[in-house]
Coordinates of C-alpha atoms in Angstrom, one line a residue:
M1 CA 163.1 110.7 136.9
A2 CA 163.9 107.5 138.9
R3 CA 161.3 108.3 141.6
A4 CA 158.8 109.2 138.8
R5 CA 159.2 105.7 137.0
R6 CA 159.0 104.1 140.5
A7 CA 155.7 105.9 141.2
L8 CA 154.4 105.2 137.8
H9 CA 155.2 101.5 138.3
R10 CA 153.5 101.2 141.5
V11 CA 150.5 102.9 140.0
R12 CA 150.4 100.4 137.1
T13 CA 150.8 97.6 139.5
V14 CA 147.9 98.7 141.8
L15 CA 145.6 99.2 138.6
R16 CA 146.8 95.8 137.1
K17 CA 146.1 93.9 140.4
S18 CA 142.7 95.6 140.9
A19 CA 141.7 94.8 137.2
V20 CA 142.7 91.2 137.6
D21 CA 141.1 90.8 141.0
Y22 CA 137.7 92.5 139.7
F23 CA 137.5 90.2 136.7
R24 CA 138.0 87.1 139.0
G25 CA 135.4 88.4 141.1
D26 CA 137.3 88.8 144.1
G27 CA 138.0 92.7 144.2
S28 CA 136.2 95.9 144.7
D29 CA 134.1 97.3 141.7
W30 CA 135.6 100.9 142.4
L31 CA 137.5 101.0 139.0
P32 CA 134.5 100.3 136.7
L33 CA 132.4 102.7 138.9
V34 CA 135.0 105.3 138.4
G35 CA 135.0 104.8 134.6
L36 CA 131.2 104.7 134.4
L37 CA 131.0 108.0 136.5
L38 CA 133.3 109.7 134.3
T39 CA 131.3 108.5 131.1
V40 CA 128.3 110.0 132.5
P41 CA 129.3 113.7 132.4
G42 CA 131.0 113.0 128.9
L43 CA 127.6 112.0 127.4
A44 CA 125.9 114.9 129.0
W45 CA 128.4 117.4 127.6
A46 CA 128.3 115.4 124.1
T47 CA 124.4 115.8 124.3
T48 CA 124.4 119.6 124.9
A49 CA 127.1 120.2 122.4
V50 CA 126.1 117.9 119.3
P51 CA 122.6 116.8 120.1
D52 CA 122.3 115.3 116.4
W53 CA 125.0 112.8 117.3
C54 CA 124.5 112.2 120.9
P55 CA 120.8 112.0 121.9
P56 CA 119.7 112.2 125.8
T57 CA 118.9 108.6 125.5
A58 CA 122.8 107.8 125.1
L59 CA 122.8 107.6 129.0
V60 CA 121.4 104.0 128.8
F61 CA 124.8 102.9 127.9
P62 CA 126.5 103.4 131.2
V63 CA 123.3 102.5 133.0
L64 CA 123.0 99.2 131.1
L65 CA 126.7 98.7 131.7
G66 CA 126.4 99.5 135.4
G67 CA 123.7 96.7 135.7
L68 CA 126.2 94.1 134.4
L69 CA 129.4 95.2 136.3
L70 CA 128.5 97.0 139.6
R71 CA 127.1 95.9 142.8
P72 CA 123.6 97.3 143.8
A73 CA 125.0 99.9 146.4
S74 CA 127.5 101.2 143.6
L75 CA 124.7 101.1 141.0
L76 CA 122.7 103.6 142.9
L77 CA 125.5 106.1 142.8
L78 CA 125.6 105.8 138.9
Y79 CA 121.9 106.1 138.7
A80 CA 122.2 109.4 140.8
A81 CA 124.9 110.7 138.4
A82 CA 122.6 109.8 135.3
A83 CA 119.5 111.6 136.8
T84 CA 121.6 114.7 137.5
A85 CA 122.9 114.4 134.1
L86 CA 119.2 114.5 132.7
V87 CA 118.4 117.5 134.8
V88 CA 121.5 119.4 133.5
E89 CA 120.7 118.3 130.0
D90 CA 117.2 119.5 130.3
A91 CA 118.2 122.8 131.8
V92 CA 120.5 123.3 129.0
L93 CA 118.7 122.2 126.1
G94 CA 115.4 124.0 127.3
P95 CA 111.9 122.8 128.1
Y96 CA 110.3 120.0 126.3
H97 CA 107.9 121.1 123.4
T98 CA 105.9 118.7 121.3
G99 CA 107.9 118.1 118.2
M100 CA 111.2 119.0 119.5
S101 CA 113.6 115.8 119.2
R102 CA 116.7 117.4 120.9
T103 CA 115.3 118.1 124.2
V104 CA 114.8 115.6 127.2
T105 CA 111.2 114.2 126.6
P106 CA 109.2 112.0 128.8
G107 CA 110.1 109.1 126.5
T108 CA 113.7 109.8 127.4
V109 CA 113.1 109.7 131.0
L110 CA 111.0 106.5 130.6
V111 CA 113.6 104.6 128.6
V112 CA 116.5 105.5 130.9
S113 CA 114.4 104.7 134.0
A114 CA 113.1 101.3 132.4
V115 CA 116.9 100.3 131.6
A116 CA 118.0 101.4 135.0
F117 CA 115.4 99.2 136.8
A118 CA 116.3 96.2 134.7
G119 CA 119.9 96.8 135.6
L120 CA 119.1 97.0 139.3
M121 CA 117.1 93.6 139.3
I122 CA 120.1 92.0 137.5
A123 CA 122.6 93.2 139.9
Q124 CA 120.4 92.3 142.9
F125 CA 119.8 88.8 141.6
R126 CA 123.8 88.4 140.9
S127 CA 124.4 89.8 144.4
R128 CA 121.8 87.2 146.0
V129 CA 123.4 84.2 143.9
G130 CA 126.8 85.3 145.0
V131 CA 128.3 84.7 141.7
P132 CA 129.8 87.7 139.7
W133 CA 128.5 87.8 136.0
R134 CA 132.2 87.5 134.9
R135 CA 132.4 84.2 136.7
G136 CA 128.8 82.9 136.2
G137 CA 129.4 81.9 132.6
T138 CA 132.5 80.2 133.4
M139 CA 131.1 78.3 136.2
L140 CA 128.2 77.0 134.1
F141 CA 130.7 76.0 131.5
D142 CA 132.7 74.1 134.3
L143 CA 129.6 72.4 135.6
R144 CA 128.8 71.2 132.1
E145 CA 132.2 69.9 131.4
R146 CA 132.1 68.1 134.6
I147 CA 128.7 66.4 133.5
R148 CA 130.4 65.3 130.3
V149 CA 133.5 63.9 132.0
Q150 CA 131.5 61.9 134.7
S151 CA 129.5 60.4 131.6
Q152 CA 132.5 59.2 129.8
L153 CA 132.6 55.4 129.4
P154 CA 135.7 53.7 130.5
D155 CA 138.1 52.0 127.9
L156 CA 137.1 48.4 127.2
P157 CA 139.2 45.4 126.3
D158 CA 139.4 44.2 122.7
G159 CA 136.5 42.6 121.4
W160 CA 134.1 45.1 123.2
H161 CA 132.6 48.5 122.1
A162 CA 130.5 50.9 124.2
E163 CA 129.2 54.4 123.3
M164 CA 126.8 57.0 124.7
A165 CA 125.0 59.8 123.1
L166 CA 123.1 62.4 125.1
R167 CA 120.9 65.2 123.9
P168 CA 119.3 67.6 126.4
A169 CA 115.8 69.1 125.6
G170 CA 115.4 72.2 123.6
G171 CA 119.3 72.2 122.6
Q172 CA 120.3 73.3 126.1
S173 CA 123.6 72.2 127.5
F174 CA 122.2 70.7 130.9
S175 CA 120.2 67.4 130.8
G176 CA 118.3 65.5 133.3
D177 CA 119.8 62.2 131.8
F178 CA 123.2 61.0 132.7
V179 CA 125.5 58.1 132.7
V180 CA 128.1 57.0 135.0
A181 CA 130.3 54.0 134.6
T182 CA 133.2 52.3 135.9
R183 CA 135.2 49.1 135.8
T184 CA 135.6 47.1 139.0
G185 CA 136.9 43.7 139.9
G186 CA 140.2 44.2 138.8
G187 CA 138.9 45.5 135.3
R188 CA 137.0 42.4 134.5
V189 CA 133.3 43.9 135.1
L190 CA 131.8 46.9 133.7
E191 CA 129.3 48.8 135.9
A192 CA 127.2 51.2 134.2
V193 CA 124.2 53.3 135.3
L194 CA 121.9 55.1 133.1
T195 CA 119.5 57.6 135.0
D196 CA 116.6 60.0 134.1
V197 CA 115.9 62.5 136.9
S198 CA 112.5 64.0 136.9
G199 CA 112.0 67.2 134.9
K200 CA 114.1 68.1 131.8
G201 CA 116.8 70.4 130.5
M202 CA 118.1 73.2 133.0
D203 CA 115.0 72.4 135.4
A204 CA 116.5 69.1 136.1
G205 CA 120.3 70.0 135.2
S206 CA 121.4 71.0 138.9
R207 CA 119.8 67.7 140.3
A208 CA 121.3 65.7 137.7
L209 CA 124.7 67.0 138.3
L210 CA 124.4 66.3 142.0
L211 CA 123.3 62.9 141.5
S212 CA 125.7 62.0 139.0
G213 CA 128.5 62.9 141.6
A214 CA 126.8 60.9 144.2
F215 CA 126.1 57.8 142.0
G216 CA 129.6 58.0 140.7
G217 CA 130.9 57.7 144.2
L218 CA 128.8 54.8 145.0
L219 CA 129.3 53.0 141.8
G220 CA 132.0 50.2 142.4
S221 CA 132.2 51.1 146.2
L222 CA 129.1 48.6 147.0
P223 CA 128.2 45.3 145.7
P224 CA 126.0 45.6 142.7
H225 CA 122.8 44.7 144.4
Q226 CA 123.3 47.3 147.1
F227 CA 123.7 50.4 144.7
L228 CA 120.2 51.1 143.9
T229 CA 119.4 50.8 147.5
A230 CA 121.9 53.2 148.4
A231 CA 120.9 55.5 145.5
N232 CA 117.2 55.3 146.7
G233 CA 118.0 56.3 150.3
Y234 CA 120.3 59.2 149.1
L235 CA 117.6 60.4 147.1
L236 CA 114.9 60.1 149.8
R237 CA 117.3 62.2 152.1
Q238 CA 117.3 65.2 149.7
D239 CA 113.6 65.8 150.3
W240 CA 113.2 67.4 146.9
D241 CA 109.6 68.4 145.6
E242 CA 110.4 66.3 142.5
G243 CA 112.6 64.2 144.2
F244 CA 112.4 60.9 142.1
A245 CA 114.3 59.4 139.3
T246 CA 114.5 56.3 137.0
S247 CA 117.6 54.3 136.8
V248 CA 119.0 51.0 135.4
H249 CA 122.0 49.3 136.4
L250 CA 124.2 47.3 134.3
V251 CA 126.9 44.8 135.7
L252 CA 128.7 43.1 132.8
D253 CA 131.4 40.4 132.8
L254 CA 134.0 41.5 130.2
E255 CA 135.4 37.9 130.1
T256 CA 132.2 35.7 129.8
G257 CA 129.6 38.1 128.4
D258 CA 127.2 37.2 131.3
Y259 CA 125.5 40.4 132.5
E260 CA 122.6 41.7 135.0
L261 CA 120.2 44.3 134.7
L262 CA 118.8 45.9 138.0
S263 CA 116.1 48.4 137.2
A264 CA 114.5 51.2 139.4
G265 CA 111.4 52.1 137.3
H266 CA 113.3 52.2 134.2
L267 CA 112.4 51.3 130.7
P268 CA 113.7 47.7 129.5
G269 CA 116.7 47.2 127.8
M270 CA 116.9 45.8 124.3
Q271 CA 119.4 42.9 123.1
L272 CA 120.1 41.9 119.8
C273 CA 120.9 38.1 119.4
A274 CA 123.3 37.7 116.7
G275 CA 122.6 34.0 116.4
T276 CA 118.7 34.5 115.8
G277 CA 118.8 38.0 114.6
R278 CA 116.1 39.1 116.9
W279 CA 115.6 41.5 119.6
E280 CA 114.8 40.6 123.0
E281 CA 113.3 42.7 125.6
K282 CA 115.2 42.8 129.0
A283 CA 112.9 44.1 131.5
A284 CA 113.9 44.0 135.4
D285 CA 111.4 44.9 138.3
G286 CA 111.7 47.9 140.7
L287 CA 110.1 51.1 142.1
M288 CA 111.5 54.5 140.9
L289 CA 114.2 55.9 143.1
G290 CA 113.1 58.6 145.8
V291 CA 109.4 57.1 146.4
F292 CA 109.6 54.4 148.9
E293 CA 112.3 53.6 151.6
G294 CA 111.9 49.9 151.5
A295 CA 111.9 49.6 147.6
E296 CA 113.4 46.3 146.3
F297 CA 115.3 46.0 142.9
D298 CA 115.2 42.6 141.3
G299 CA 117.5 42.0 138.3
V300 CA 117.3 40.3 135.0
K301 CA 120.1 38.2 133.7
G302 CA 121.6 37.5 130.3
T303 CA 124.7 37.0 128.3
L304 CA 126.2 38.8 125.4
N305 CA 127.7 36.6 122.7
S306 CA 129.7 37.4 119.8
G307 CA 127.9 40.1 117.7
D308 CA 125.2 40.8 120.3
V309 CA 124.3 44.2 121.1
L310 CA 122.6 45.7 124.3
M311 CA 120.7 49.2 124.1
L312 CA 119.7 51.0 127.3
F313 CA 117.8 54.2 126.7
T314 CA 115.7 57.0 128.5
D315 CA 112.0 57.6 127.9
G316 CA 112.7 60.7 125.9
L317 CA 113.9 58.4 123.0
V318 CA 110.7 56.6 122.6
E319 CA 107.8 58.3 124.2
A320 CA 105.9 61.0 122.7
S321 CA 102.3 62.7 122.9
G322 CA 99.7 60.6 121.1
R323 CA 102.0 57.6 120.4
D324 CA 102.2 54.5 122.6
L325 CA 105.3 53.4 124.3
G326 CA 105.6 50.1 122.5
E327 CA 105.3 52.1 119.2
G328 CA 108.1 54.2 120.0
I329 CA 110.6 51.1 120.9
D330 CA 109.5 49.5 117.7
R331 CA 110.7 52.7 115.8
L332 CA 114.0 52.7 117.7
I333 CA 114.4 48.9 116.9
G334 CA 113.4 49.4 113.2
E335 CA 116.2 52.1 112.9
A336 CA 118.5 50.1 114.8
E337 CA 118.0 47.1 112.3
R338 CA 119.3 49.2 109.5
L339 CA 122.7 49.4 111.3
V340 CA 123.2 45.8 111.8
A341 CA 124.9 45.2 108.6
H342 CA 127.4 48.1 108.9
G343 CA 128.0 47.7 112.6
F344 CA 127.1 49.9 115.8
H345 CA 130.2 52.1 115.8
G346 CA 128.9 55.5 116.0
A347 CA 125.5 54.4 115.8
A348 CA 124.1 56.1 119.3
W349 CA 124.1 59.5 118.0
R350 CA 122.8 58.6 114.6
L351 CA 119.9 56.6 116.3
I352 CA 118.8 59.6 118.3
E353 CA 118.9 61.8 115.1
A354 CA 116.7 59.3 113.4
V355 CA 114.1 58.5 116.1
A356 CA 113.9 61.7 118.2
K357 CA 115.6 64.5 116.7
D358 CA 113.1 67.3 117.5
V359 CA 111.6 66.0 120.8
N360 CA 111.2 68.5 123.4
D361 CA 112.6 66.1 126.1
D362 CA 116.0 64.8 127.3
R363 CA 117.3 61.8 125.4
A364 CA 120.1 59.2 126.3
L365 CA 121.1 56.2 124.7
L366 CA 123.7 53.6 125.7
I367 CA 125.1 51.0 123.5
I368 CA 127.2 48.0 124.3
C369 CA 128.4 45.7 121.6
R370 CA 130.6 42.5 121.6
D371 CA 132.4 42.1 118.4

């Protein structure tokens, strides 16, 4: 009995380790292959014994699961077993006749073959990418969370408020717009970069992730006037087909309120001057990133006094087909005017909802207020 218990314990340990390794994407797929191979003769028996409850097309279930779980080589073994099961079912149930629903019909073979072909395409794509399906969703979720973490704004001292809202195109999780920010100069200076990568949604998400990591490493490591130059050189070295982006770099002194905006082909910022109650355009000159190696970026300076608000945004928020860019900015300012009396805390998301809720483009809005 003791030897039997030890042997049973070893079997359970091996099975548990194999299952854990498999679902982590590190182990062999022999365990699901064996399970699916055992399912095929079970379904074949059920089809011949109780055809009313188990039709021949039931073989699509192990074939479909195989496409999601197995590697291409193992999948071919499963397909061979499924084809053998169809031959056996046809021999037992009898030849196909018009009007007979319990036999293996040409439609049955067509359905099973179509599902098998789709499963093989999925398995080959998964094998080429090198990411098991069990880890693919987890990896995408992790990438999305990393973009969110990199886009978080640092805590600001009393008297300052900053918030950012981002909405990808089509309700997707990945966006071509991103923000990176940090505090430099012993915490006295806030540096924030709002970037719009060419493309939108999933098409630009991978490039946005790469650039957000690179820009986050450059930000604070270089003098402010060298950041966009270094970012432009980095983008040119990638040699992408759609290798351009627009970006605006904010350098804000949190003690005096003085700031400088440096732009790389980006839309102008809009500042609300509390003293006059008017919105002023803050436009800086500069070419888009990734276009010309010797591009120069000239900044525009300003000051945020008590009650002032600075808004930076991407084109998805104000551009639309059949509408002038100026009209879009006026609409954004008009909606922002309604929030002046109540304050701009939580305003970024509400402004996107009000101005560009159903726009098929990435939208990002950065708001900085001085109380």
